[in-house]
């Protein structure tokens, strides 16, 4: 694809509801990242996949957060029993081995989650 | 704990002038430092990478310096244009790592 796409772009959830956020990385990109960005802050790392393997999930804030990438392409970030503090923009990024010289990550537009 | 600081106050600058942004870090030994641009409602866009053994890197009107002794990077936009108005984020990366650690970003507003 032309770039990283994410859906939905906006999600309003009632507290306690489960949500699923989808990321379509750039075709062929091996690495996929999820970040959380609070208003006025920089993105914070959540988790990292290399192909289908989740190699780092140290940034997931609680066991309510779960991410998967079963076939090594599309990824889903799931948040169970959402809380108001989960309100943020969730960014997905991908990178390839050929971007190794710059280590550039290519970001999607994000999903803005609002928990009421 | 690791800390990356960018000036949280917006930088207002006149068109044509040079904008200079700072990124300071503590308790971190990055192998790489990147700068990203972020526009409202969009994801960050990669601009430049500088390695720990490099002092300076240039790309068009952008210049980045990296001082591992001071634990600081400076990001310069020369001959600034209104289209340069955005938030600029610095991000640190370890040699064997993949995850980026971002600063809070500095908003730049270039006035015509």
Coordinates of N, CA and C in Angstrom, one line a residue:
Chain A
X1 N 0.8 -1.2 0.0 CA 0.0 0.0 0.0 C 0.9 1.3 0.0
X2 N 0.2 2.4 -0.1 CA 0.9 3.6 -0.2 C 1.5 4.0 1.1
X3 N 0.9 3.6 2.2 CA 1.4 4.0 3.5 C 0.7 3.1 4.6
X4 N 1.0 3.5 5.8 CA 0.3 2.7 6.9 C -1.1 3.3 7.1
X5 N -2.0 2.4 7.2 CA -3.4 2.8 7.4 C -3.9 2.2 8.7
X6 N -4.8 3.0 9.3 CA -5.4 2.6 10.6 C -6.9 2.8 10.6
X7 N -7.6 1.9 11.3 CA -9.0 2.1 11.4 C -9.5 1.6 12.7
X8 N -10.6 2.1 13.3 CA -11.2 3.4 12.8 C -10.3 4.6 13.0
X9 N -10.6 5.7 12.5 CA -9.8 6.9 12.8 C -10.3 7.5 14.1
X10 N -11.5 7.3 14.4 CA -12.1 7.8 15.7 C -12.9 6.7 16.3
X11 N -12.8 6.6 17.6 CA -13.6 5.7 18.3 C -14.0 6.2 19.7
X12 N -15.3 6.2 19.9 CA -15.9 6.7 21.2 C -16.4 5.4 21.9
X13 N -15.9 5.2 23.1 CA -16.3 4.0 23.9 C -16.8 4.4 25.2
X14 N -17.8 3.6 25.7 CA -18.2 3.8 27.1 C -17.2 3.0 28.0
X15 N -17.0 3.6 29.2 CA -16.1 2.9 30.1 C -16.6 1.5 30.4
X16 N -15.6 0.6 30.3 CA -15.9 -0.8 30.5 C -16.1 -1.6 29.2
X17 N -16.2 -0.9 28.1 CA -16.4 -1.5 26.8 C -15.0 -2.0 26.2
X18 N -15.1 -3.0 25.4 CA -13.9 -3.5 24.7 C -13.8 -2.8 23.4
X19 N -12.5 -2.5 23.0 CA -12.3 -1.9 21.6 C -11.2 -2.7 20.9
X20 N -11.2 -2.6 19.6 CA -10.2 -3.2 18.8 C -9.8 -2.2 17.7
X21 N -8.5 -2.0 17.6 CA -7.9 -1.0 16.7 C -7.1 -1.8 15.7
X22 N -7.2 -1.4 14.4 CA -6.6 -2.1 13.4 C -5.5 -1.3 12.7
X23 N -4.4 -2.0 12.3 CA -3.3 -1.4 11.6 C -2.9 -2.2 10.4
X24 N -2.9 -1.5 9.2 CA -2.4 -2.2 8.0 C -1.0 -1.5 7.7
X25 N 0.1 -2.3 7.9 CA 1.4 -1.7 7.7 C 1.7 -1.6 6.2
X26 N 2.8 -0.9 5.8 CA 3.3 -0.9 4.5 C 3.6 -2.3 4.0
X27 N 3.2 -2.7 2.9 CA 3.3 -4.1 2.4 C 4.8 -4.5 2.4
X28 N 5.1 -5.6 3.0 CA 6.5 -6.1 3.1 C 7.3 -5.7 4.3
X29 N 6.7 -4.7 5.0 CA 7.4 -4.3 6.2 C 7.4 -5.4 7.3
X30 N 8.6 -5.7 7.8 CA 8.7 -6.8 8.7 C 8.3 -6.3 10.2
X31 N 8.8 -5.1 10.5 CA 8.6 -4.6 11.9 C 7.3 -3.8 12.0
X32 N 6.6 -4.0 13.1 CA 5.4 -3.2 13.4 C 5.4 -2.8 14.8
X33 N 5.0 -1.5 15.0 CA 5.1 -0.9 16.4 C 3.7 -0.3 16.7
X34 N 3.4 -0.3 18.0 CA 2.2 0.5 18.5 C 2.7 1.5 19.5
X35 N 2.2 2.7 19.4 CA 2.5 3.7 20.3 C 1.2 4.4 20.8
X36 N 1.3 4.9 22.0 CA 0.2 5.7 22.6 C 0.6 7.1 22.7
X37 N -0.2 8.1 22.3 CA 0.1 9.5 22.3 C -1.0 10.2 23.1
X38 N -0.7 10.7 24.2 CA -1.6 11.6 25.0 C -1.6 13.0 24.4
X39 N -2.6 13.8 24.6 CA -2.7 15.1 24.1 C -1.5 16.0 24.5
X40 N -0.8 16.6 23.6 CA 0.3 17.4 23.9 C 1.6 16.7 24.3
X41 N 1.6 15.4 24.2 CA 2.8 14.6 24.6 C 3.4 13.9 23.3
X42 N 4.6 13.4 23.5 CA 5.2 12.6 22.5 C 4.6 11.2 22.5
X43 N 4.8 10.4 21.4 CA 4.3 9.0 21.5 C 5.1 8.2 22.5
X44 N 4.4 7.2 23.1 CA 5.0 6.3 24.0 C 4.9 4.9 23.5
X45 N 6.0 4.2 23.5 CA 6.0 2.8 23.0 C 5.1 1.9 23.8
X46 N 4.4 1.1 23.0 CA 3.6 0.0 23.6 C 4.1 -1.4 23.4
X47 N 4.3 -1.7 22.1 CA 4.7 -3.1 21.7 C 5.3 -3.1 20.3
X48 N 6.0 -4.2 20.1 CA 6.8 -4.4 18.8 C 6.7 -5.8 18.3
X49 N 6.4 -5.9 17.0 CA 6.4 -7.2 16.3 C 7.4 -7.3 15.3
X50 N 8.0 -8.4 15.1 CA 8.9 -8.7 14.0 C 8.2 -9.9 13.3
X51 N 7.6 -9.6 12.1 CA 6.7 -10.6 11.5 C 5.6 -10.9 12.4
X52 N 5.3 -12.1 12.7 CA 4.2 -12.5 13.6 C 4.6 -12.5 15.1
X53 N 5.9 -12.5 15.4 CA 6.4 -12.6 16.7 C 6.4 -11.3 17.5
X54 N 5.7 -11.3 18.6 CA 5.7 -10.1 19.5 C 7.0 -10.1 20.3
X55 N 8.0 -9.3 20.0 CA 9.3 -9.4 20.6 C 9.4 -8.5 21.8
X56 N 8.6 -7.5 21.9 CA 8.7 -6.6 23.1 C 7.3 -6.1 23.4
X57 N 6.8 -6.3 24.6 CA 5.5 -5.8 25.0 C 5.7 -5.0 26.3
X58 N 6.9 -4.5 26.5 CA 7.2 -3.9 27.8 C 6.4 -2.6 28.0
X59 N 5.9 -2.0 27.0 CA 5.2 -0.7 27.1 C 3.7 -0.8 27.4
X60 N 3.1 -2.0 27.2 CA 1.7 -2.2 27.5 C 1.4 -1.8 28.9
X61 N 0.5 -0.9 29.2 CA 0.3 -0.4 30.5 C -0.4 -1.4 31.5
X62 N -1.2 -2.3 31.0 CA -1.8 -3.3 31.9 C -2.2 -4.5 31.1
X63 N -2.7 -5.5 31.8 CA -3.1 -6.7 31.1 C -4.4 -6.5 30.4
X64 N -5.0 -5.3 30.4 CA -6.2 -5.1 29.6 C -5.8 -4.8 28.1
X65 N -4.5 -4.6 27.9 CA -4.0 -4.3 26.6 C -3.4 -5.5 26.0
X66 N -3.8 -5.8 24.7 CA -3.4 -7.0 24.0 C -3.2 -6.7 22.6
X67 N -2.1 -7.2 22.0 CA -1.9 -6.9 20.6 C -1.5 -8.2 19.9
X68 N -1.9 -8.3 18.6 CA -1.6 -9.5 17.9 C -1.3 -9.2 16.4
X69 N -0.6 -10.1 15.8 CA -0.2 -9.9 14.3 C -0.1 -11.3 13.8
X70 N -1.2 -12.0 13.7 CA -1.1 -13.5 13.5 C -0.5 -13.9 12.2
X71 N -0.6 -13.1 11.1 CA 0.0 -13.6 9.8 C 1.2 -12.7 9.4
X72 N 1.6 -11.9 10.3 CA 2.8 -11.1 10.1 C 2.5 -9.9 9.2
X73 N 1.2 -9.5 9.0 CA 1.0 -8.3 8.3 C 0.1 -7.4 9.1
X74 N -1.3 -7.5 9.0 CA -2.2 -6.7 9.7 C -2.1 -7.0 11.2
X75 N -2.2 -5.9 12.0 CA -2.1 -6.0 13.5 C -3.4 -5.4 14.1
X76 N -3.7 -6.0 15.3 CA -4.9 -5.5 16.0 C -4.4 -5.2 17.4
X77 N -4.7 -4.0 17.9 CA -4.5 -3.7 19.3 C -5.9 -3.7 20.0
X78 N -6.0 -4.5 21.0 CA -7.3 -4.7 21.7 C -7.1 -4.1 23.2
X79 N -8.1 -3.4 23.5 CA -8.2 -2.9 24.9 C -9.5 -3.4 25.5
X80 N -9.3 -4.1 26.6 CA -10.5 -4.6 27.3 C -10.9 -3.7 28.5
X81 N -12.2 -3.7 28.7 CA -12.7 -2.9 29.9 C -12.1 -1.5 29.9
X82 N -12.3 -0.8 28.9 CA -11.7 0.5 28.7 C -11.9 1.4 29.9
X83 N -10.9 2.2 30.2 CA -11.0 3.2 31.3 C -10.8 4.6 30.7
X84 N -11.2 5.6 31.4 CA -11.0 7.0 30.9 C -9.5 7.3 30.6
X85 N -8.6 6.8 31.4 CA -7.2 7.1 31.2 C -6.7 6.4 29.9
X86 N -7.5 5.6 29.3 CA -7.0 5.0 28.0 C -7.3 6.0 26.8
X87 N -8.0 7.1 27.1 CA -8.2 8.0 26.0 C -6.9 8.6 25.5
X88 N -6.7 8.5 24.2 CA -5.4 8.9 23.6 C -5.5 8.6 22.1
X89 N -4.4 9.0 21.4 CA -4.3 8.6 20.0 C -3.4 7.4 20.0
X90 N -3.8 6.3 19.3 CA -3.0 5.1 19.2 C -2.4 5.1 17.8
X91 N -1.1 5.1 17.7 CA -0.3 5.2 16.5 C 0.3 3.8 16.2
X92 N 0.2 3.5 14.9 CA 0.9 2.3 14.4 C 2.0 2.7 13.5
X93 N 3.1 2.0 13.5 CA 4.3 2.4 12.6 C 4.9 1.1 12.1
X94 N 5.4 1.1 10.9 CA 6.1 -0.1 10.4 C 7.5 0.4 9.8
X95 N 8.3 -0.6 9.7 CA 9.6 -0.4 9.1 C 10.1 -1.6 8.5
X96 N 11.1 -1.5 7.6 CA 11.6 -2.6 6.8 C 13.1 -2.7 7.1
X97 N 13.7 -3.8 6.8 CA 15.1 -4.0 6.9 C 15.9 -3.1 6.0
X98 N 15.3 -2.7 4.9 CA 15.9 -1.8 3.9 C 15.9 -0.4 4.4
X99 N 15.2 -0.1 5.5 CA 15.2 1.3 6.0 C 16.3 1.3 7.1
X100 N 17.1 0.3 7.2 CA 18.1 0.1 8.3 C 19.0 1.3 8.4
X101 N 19.4 1.9 7.3 CA 20.4 3.0 7.3 C 19.8 4.2 8.1
X102 N 18.5 4.4 8.0 CA 17.9 5.6 8.7 C 17.1 5.1 9.9
X103 N 16.9 3.8 10.0 CA 16.0 3.2 11.0 C 14.7 4.0 11.1
X104 N 14.2 4.5 10.0 CA 13.0 5.3 9.9 C 11.8 4.4 10.2
X105 N 10.9 4.9 11.0 CA 9.6 4.2 11.2 C 8.5 5.1 10.4
X106 N 7.6 4.4 9.8 CA 6.6 5.1 9.0 C 5.3 4.9 9.8
X107 N 4.7 6.1 10.1 CA 3.5 6.1 11.0 C 2.2 6.2 10.2
X108 N 1.2 5.6 10.8 CA -0.2 5.8 10.3 C -0.7 7.1 10.9
X109 N -2.0 7.4 10.5 CA -2.6 8.6 11.0 C -3.1 8.5 12.5
X110 N -3.1 7.3 13.0 CA -3.6 7.1 14.3 C -5.1 6.9 14.5
X111 N -5.4 6.3 15.6 CA -6.9 6.1 16.0 C -7.0 6.9 17.3
X112 N -8.0 7.9 17.2 CA -8.2 8.7 18.4 C -9.3 8.0 19.2
X113 N -9.0 7.6 20.4 CA -9.9 6.9 21.3 C -10.3 7.8 22.4
X114 N -11.6 7.9 22.5 CA -12.2 8.7 23.6 C -13.1 7.8 24.5
X115 N -12.8 7.6 25.7 CA -13.5 6.8 26.6 C -14.3 7.7 27.6
X116 N -15.7 7.5 27.5 CA -16.5 8.3 28.3 C -16.9 7.7 29.6
Chain B
X1 N 15.4 7.4 36.0 CA 14.7 6.9 34.8 C 15.1 7.7 33.6
X2 N 14.8 7.2 32.4 CA 15.2 7.9 31.2 C 14.3 9.1 31.1
X3 N 14.9 10.2 30.6 CA 14.2 11.4 30.4 C 14.6 12.1 29.2
X4 N 13.7 12.5 28.3 CA 14.0 13.3 27.1 C 13.2 14.5 27.2
X5 N 13.9 15.7 27.1 CA 13.2 16.9 27.3 C 13.4 17.8 26.0
X6 N 12.2 18.3 25.6 CA 12.2 19.3 24.5 C 11.4 20.5 25.1
X7 N 11.7 21.6 24.6 CA 11.1 22.8 25.0 C 9.6 22.7 24.8
X8 N 8.8 22.7 25.8 CA 7.3 22.6 25.6 C 6.6 23.8 25.2
X9 N 7.3 25.0 25.3 CA 6.7 26.2 24.8 C 6.9 26.3 23.3
X10 N 5.8 26.8 22.7 CA 5.9 26.9 21.2 C 6.9 28.0 20.8
X11 N 7.5 27.7 19.7 CA 8.5 28.6 19.1 C 7.9 29.4 18.0
X12 N 7.8 30.7 18.2 CA 7.2 31.6 17.2 C 8.4 32.3 16.5
X13 N 8.4 32.2 15.1 CA 9.5 32.7 14.4 C 9.1 33.3 13.1
X14 N 9.8 34.3 12.7 CA 9.5 35.1 11.5 C 10.0 34.3 10.3
X15 N 9.2 34.3 9.2 CA 9.6 33.7 8.0 C 11.0 34.1 7.5
X16 N 11.8 33.2 7.1 CA 13.1 33.5 6.6 C 14.2 33.4 7.7
X17 N 13.8 33.4 9.0 CA 14.8 33.2 10.1 C 15.1 31.7 10.3
X18 N 16.1 31.5 11.1 CA 16.4 30.1 11.5 C 15.8 29.7 12.8
X19 N 15.1 28.6 12.8 CA 14.5 28.0 14.0 C 15.4 27.0 14.6
X20 N 15.7 27.1 15.9 CA 16.6 26.2 16.6 C 15.8 25.5 17.7
X21 N 15.8 24.2 17.7 CA 15.1 23.4 18.7 C 16.1 22.5 19.5
X22 N 15.8 22.3 20.7 CA 16.8 21.5 21.5 C 16.1 20.2 22.0
X23 N 16.9 19.2 22.2 CA 16.5 17.9 22.7 C 17.6 17.5 23.7
X24 N 17.2 17.4 24.9 CA 18.2 17.0 26.0 C 17.7 15.7 26.6
X25 N 18.7 14.8 26.9 CA 18.3 13.5 27.5 C 19.2 13.2 28.7
X26 N 18.6 12.4 29.6 CA 19.4 11.9 30.7 C 19.1 10.4 30.9
X27 N 20.1 9.8 31.6 CA 20.0 8.3 31.9 C 19.7 7.5 30.6
X28 N 20.4 7.9 29.5 CA 20.1 7.1 28.3 C 21.4 7.2 27.5
X29 N 21.7 6.2 26.8 CA 22.9 6.1 25.9 C 22.5 5.7 24.5
X30 N 21.9 6.6 23.7 CA 21.4 6.3 22.4 C 22.5 6.1 21.4
X31 N 22.3 5.2 20.5 CA 23.2 5.0 19.4 C 22.8 5.9 18.2
X32 N 21.5 6.2 18.2 CA 20.9 7.0 17.1 C 19.9 8.0 17.7
X33 N 19.8 9.1 17.0 CA 18.8 10.1 17.4 C 18.1 10.5 16.1
X34 N 16.8 10.5 16.2 CA 16.0 10.8 15.0 C 15.2 12.1 15.3
X35 N 14.8 12.8 14.3 CA 13.9 13.9 14.4 C 12.7 13.6 13.4
X36 N 11.5 13.8 14.0 CA 10.3 13.6 13.2 C 9.5 14.9 13.2
X37 N 8.6 15.1 12.2 CA 7.7 16.2 12.1 C 6.3 15.6 12.3
X38 N 5.4 16.3 13.1 CA 4.1 15.8 13.2 C 3.1 17.0 13.0
X39 N 2.2 16.9 12.1 CA 1.1 17.8 11.8 C -0.1 17.4 12.6
X40 N -1.0 18.4 12.9 CA -2.2 18.0 13.7 C -3.0 16.9 13.0
X41 N -3.4 15.9 13.7 CA -4.3 14.9 13.2 C -3.5 13.9 12.4
X42 N -2.2 13.9 12.4 CA -1.4 13.0 11.5 C -0.4 12.3 12.4
X43 N 0.2 11.2 11.9 CA 1.3 10.6 12.5 C 2.6 11.3 12.2
X44 N 3.6 11.0 13.1 CA 4.9 11.6 12.8 C 5.5 11.2 11.5
X45 N 6.3 12.1 10.9 CA 7.0 11.8 9.6 C 8.5 11.9 9.9
X46 N 9.2 10.9 9.5 CA 10.7 10.8 9.7 C 11.4 11.9 8.9
X47 N 12.3 12.6 9.5 CA 13.1 13.7 8.8 C 14.6 13.3 8.7
X48 N 15.2 13.0 9.8 CA 16.6 12.8 9.8 C 17.0 11.9 10.9
X49 N 18.1 11.2 10.7 CA 18.8 10.3 11.7 C 20.2 10.8 11.8
X50 N 20.7 10.8 13.1 CA 22.1 11.1 13.3 C 22.7 10.0 14.2
X51 N 23.9 9.5 14.0 CA 24.4 8.5 14.8 C 25.3 9.1 15.9
X52 N 25.6 8.3 16.9 CA 26.3 8.8 18.1 C 27.7 9.2 17.7
X53 N 28.3 8.7 16.6 CA 29.6 9.1 16.2 C 29.7 10.2 15.2
X54 N 28.5 10.8 14.9 CA 28.4 11.9 14.0 C 28.1 13.2 14.8
X55 N 28.7 14.2 14.3 CA 28.6 15.5 15.0 C 27.4 16.3 14.4
X56 N 27.3 16.2 13.0 CA 26.3 17.0 12.3 C 25.8 16.3 11.1
X57 N 24.5 16.5 10.8 CA 23.9 16.0 9.6 C 23.0 17.0 9.0
X58 N 23.1 17.1 7.7 CA 22.2 18.1 7.0 C 21.3 17.5 5.9
X59 N 20.2 18.0 5.7 CA 19.3 17.6 4.7 C 18.5 18.8 4.2
X60 N 18.8 19.3 3.1 CA 18.2 20.5 2.5 C 18.3 21.6 3.5
X61 N 17.2 22.2 4.0 CA 17.2 23.3 4.9 C 17.3 22.9 6.4
X62 N 17.5 21.6 6.6 CA 17.5 21.1 8.0 C 19.0 20.7 8.4
X63 N 19.3 21.0 9.6 CA 20.6 20.6 10.2 C 20.4 20.1 11.6
X64 N 21.1 19.0 11.9 CA 21.0 18.4 13.2 C 22.4 18.2 13.7
X65 N 22.6 18.5 15.0 CA 23.8 18.2 15.7 C 23.6 17.3 16.8
X66 N 24.6 16.6 17.2 CA 24.5 15.6 18.3 C 25.7 15.6 19.1
X67 N 25.6 16.0 20.4 CA 26.7 16.1 21.3 C 26.4 15.1 22.5
X68 N 27.1 13.9 22.4 CA 26.9 12.9 23.4 C 27.5 13.2 24.8
X69 N 28.4 14.2 24.8 CA 29.0 14.6 26.1 C 28.0 15.5 26.8
X70 N 27.4 16.4 26.1 CA 26.3 17.3 26.6 C 25.0 16.6 26.7
X71 N 24.9 15.4 26.0 CA 23.6 14.7 25.9 C 22.5 15.6 25.4
X72 N 22.9 16.2 24.2 CA 22.0 17.1 23.6 C 22.0 17.1 22.1
X73 N 20.9 17.3 21.4 CA 20.8 17.5 20.0 C 20.1 18.8 19.7
X74 N 20.7 19.5 18.7 CA 20.0 20.7 18.2 C 19.5 20.5 16.8
X75 N 18.3 21.0 16.5 CA 17.7 20.9 15.2 C 17.4 22.2 14.7
X76 N 18.0 22.5 13.5 CA 17.8 23.8 12.9 C 17.0 23.8 11.6
X77 N 16.1 24.7 11.5 CA 15.4 24.9 10.2 C 15.9 26.3 9.7
X78 N 16.6 26.3 8.6 CA 17.1 27.6 8.1 C 16.1 28.1 7.0
X79 N 16.1 29.4 6.9 CA 15.2 30.0 5.9 C 13.8 29.5 6.1
X80 N 13.3 29.6 7.3 CA 12.0 29.0 7.6 C 10.9 29.5 6.8
X81 N 9.9 28.7 6.6 CA 8.7 29.0 5.8 C 7.5 28.7 6.6
X82 N 6.3 29.4 6.3 CA 5.1 29.0 7.0 C 4.7 27.5 6.9
X83 N 5.1 26.9 5.8 CA 4.8 25.5 5.7 C 5.6 24.6 6.6
X84 N 6.6 25.2 7.3 CA 7.4 24.4 8.3 C 6.7 24.4 9.6
X85 N 5.6 25.1 9.8 CA 4.9 25.1 11.0 C 4.3 23.7 11.3
X86 N 4.7 23.2 12.5 CA 4.4 21.8 12.9 C 5.0 21.6 14.2
X87 N 4.7 20.4 14.8 CA 5.4 19.9 16.0 C 6.6 19.0 15.6
X88 N 7.7 19.3 16.2 CA 8.9 18.5 15.9 C 9.3 17.7 17.1
X89 N 9.5 16.4 16.9 CA 9.8 15.4 17.9 C 11.2 14.8 17.8
X90 N 11.9 14.8 18.9 CA 13.1 14.0 18.8 C 12.9 12.6 19.4
X91 N 13.6 11.6 18.9 CA 13.4 10.3 19.3 C 14.8 9.6 19.4
X92 N 15.0 8.8 20.5 CA 16.2 8.1 20.7 C 16.1 6.6 20.5
X93 N 17.1 6.0 20.0 CA 17.1 4.6 19.7 C 18.4 4.0 20.1
X94 N 18.4 2.8 20.7 CA 19.6 2.1 21.1 C 20.1 1.3 19.9
X95 N 21.4 0.9 20.0 CA 22.0 0.2 18.9 C 21.3 -1.1 18.6
X96 N 21.0 -1.9 19.6 CA 20.3 -3.2 19.4 C 18.8 -3.1 19.5
X97 N 18.3 -1.9 19.8 CA 16.9 -1.8 20.0 C 16.1 -1.4 18.8
X98 N 14.8 -1.5 18.9 CA 13.9 -1.1 17.8 C 12.9 0.0 18.3
X99 N 12.6 0.0 19.5 CA 11.6 1.0 20.0 C 12.2 2.4 20.1
X100 N 11.4 3.3 19.7 CA 11.8 4.7 19.8 C 11.3 5.3 21.1
X101 N 12.1 6.1 21.8 CA 11.8 6.8 22.9 C 11.7 8.3 22.5
X102 N 10.5 8.9 22.6 CA 10.3 10.2 22.1 C 10.3 11.3 23.2
X103 N 10.7 12.5 22.8 CA 10.5 13.6 23.7 C 9.1 14.1 23.5
X104 N 8.7 15.2 24.2 CA 7.4 15.7 24.2 C 7.0 16.5 23.0
X105 N 8.1 16.9 22.2 CA 7.8 17.7 21.0 C 7.8 19.2 21.3
X106 N 8.2 19.9 20.3 CA 8.2 21.4 20.3 C 7.4 21.9 19.1
X107 N 6.4 22.7 19.4 CA 5.6 23.3 18.3 C 6.3 24.5 17.7
X108 N 6.4 24.5 16.4 CA 7.0 25.7 15.7 C 5.9 26.4 14.9
X109 N 5.8 27.7 15.0 CA 4.9 28.5 14.2 C 5.7 29.5 13.5
X110 N 5.7 29.4 12.2 CA 6.5 30.4 11.3 C 5.5 31.4 10.7
X111 N 5.7 32.6 11.1 CA 4.8 33.7 10.7 C 5.3 34.4 9.4
X112 N 4.4 34.6 8.5 CA 4.8 35.3 7.2 C 5.1 36.7 7.4

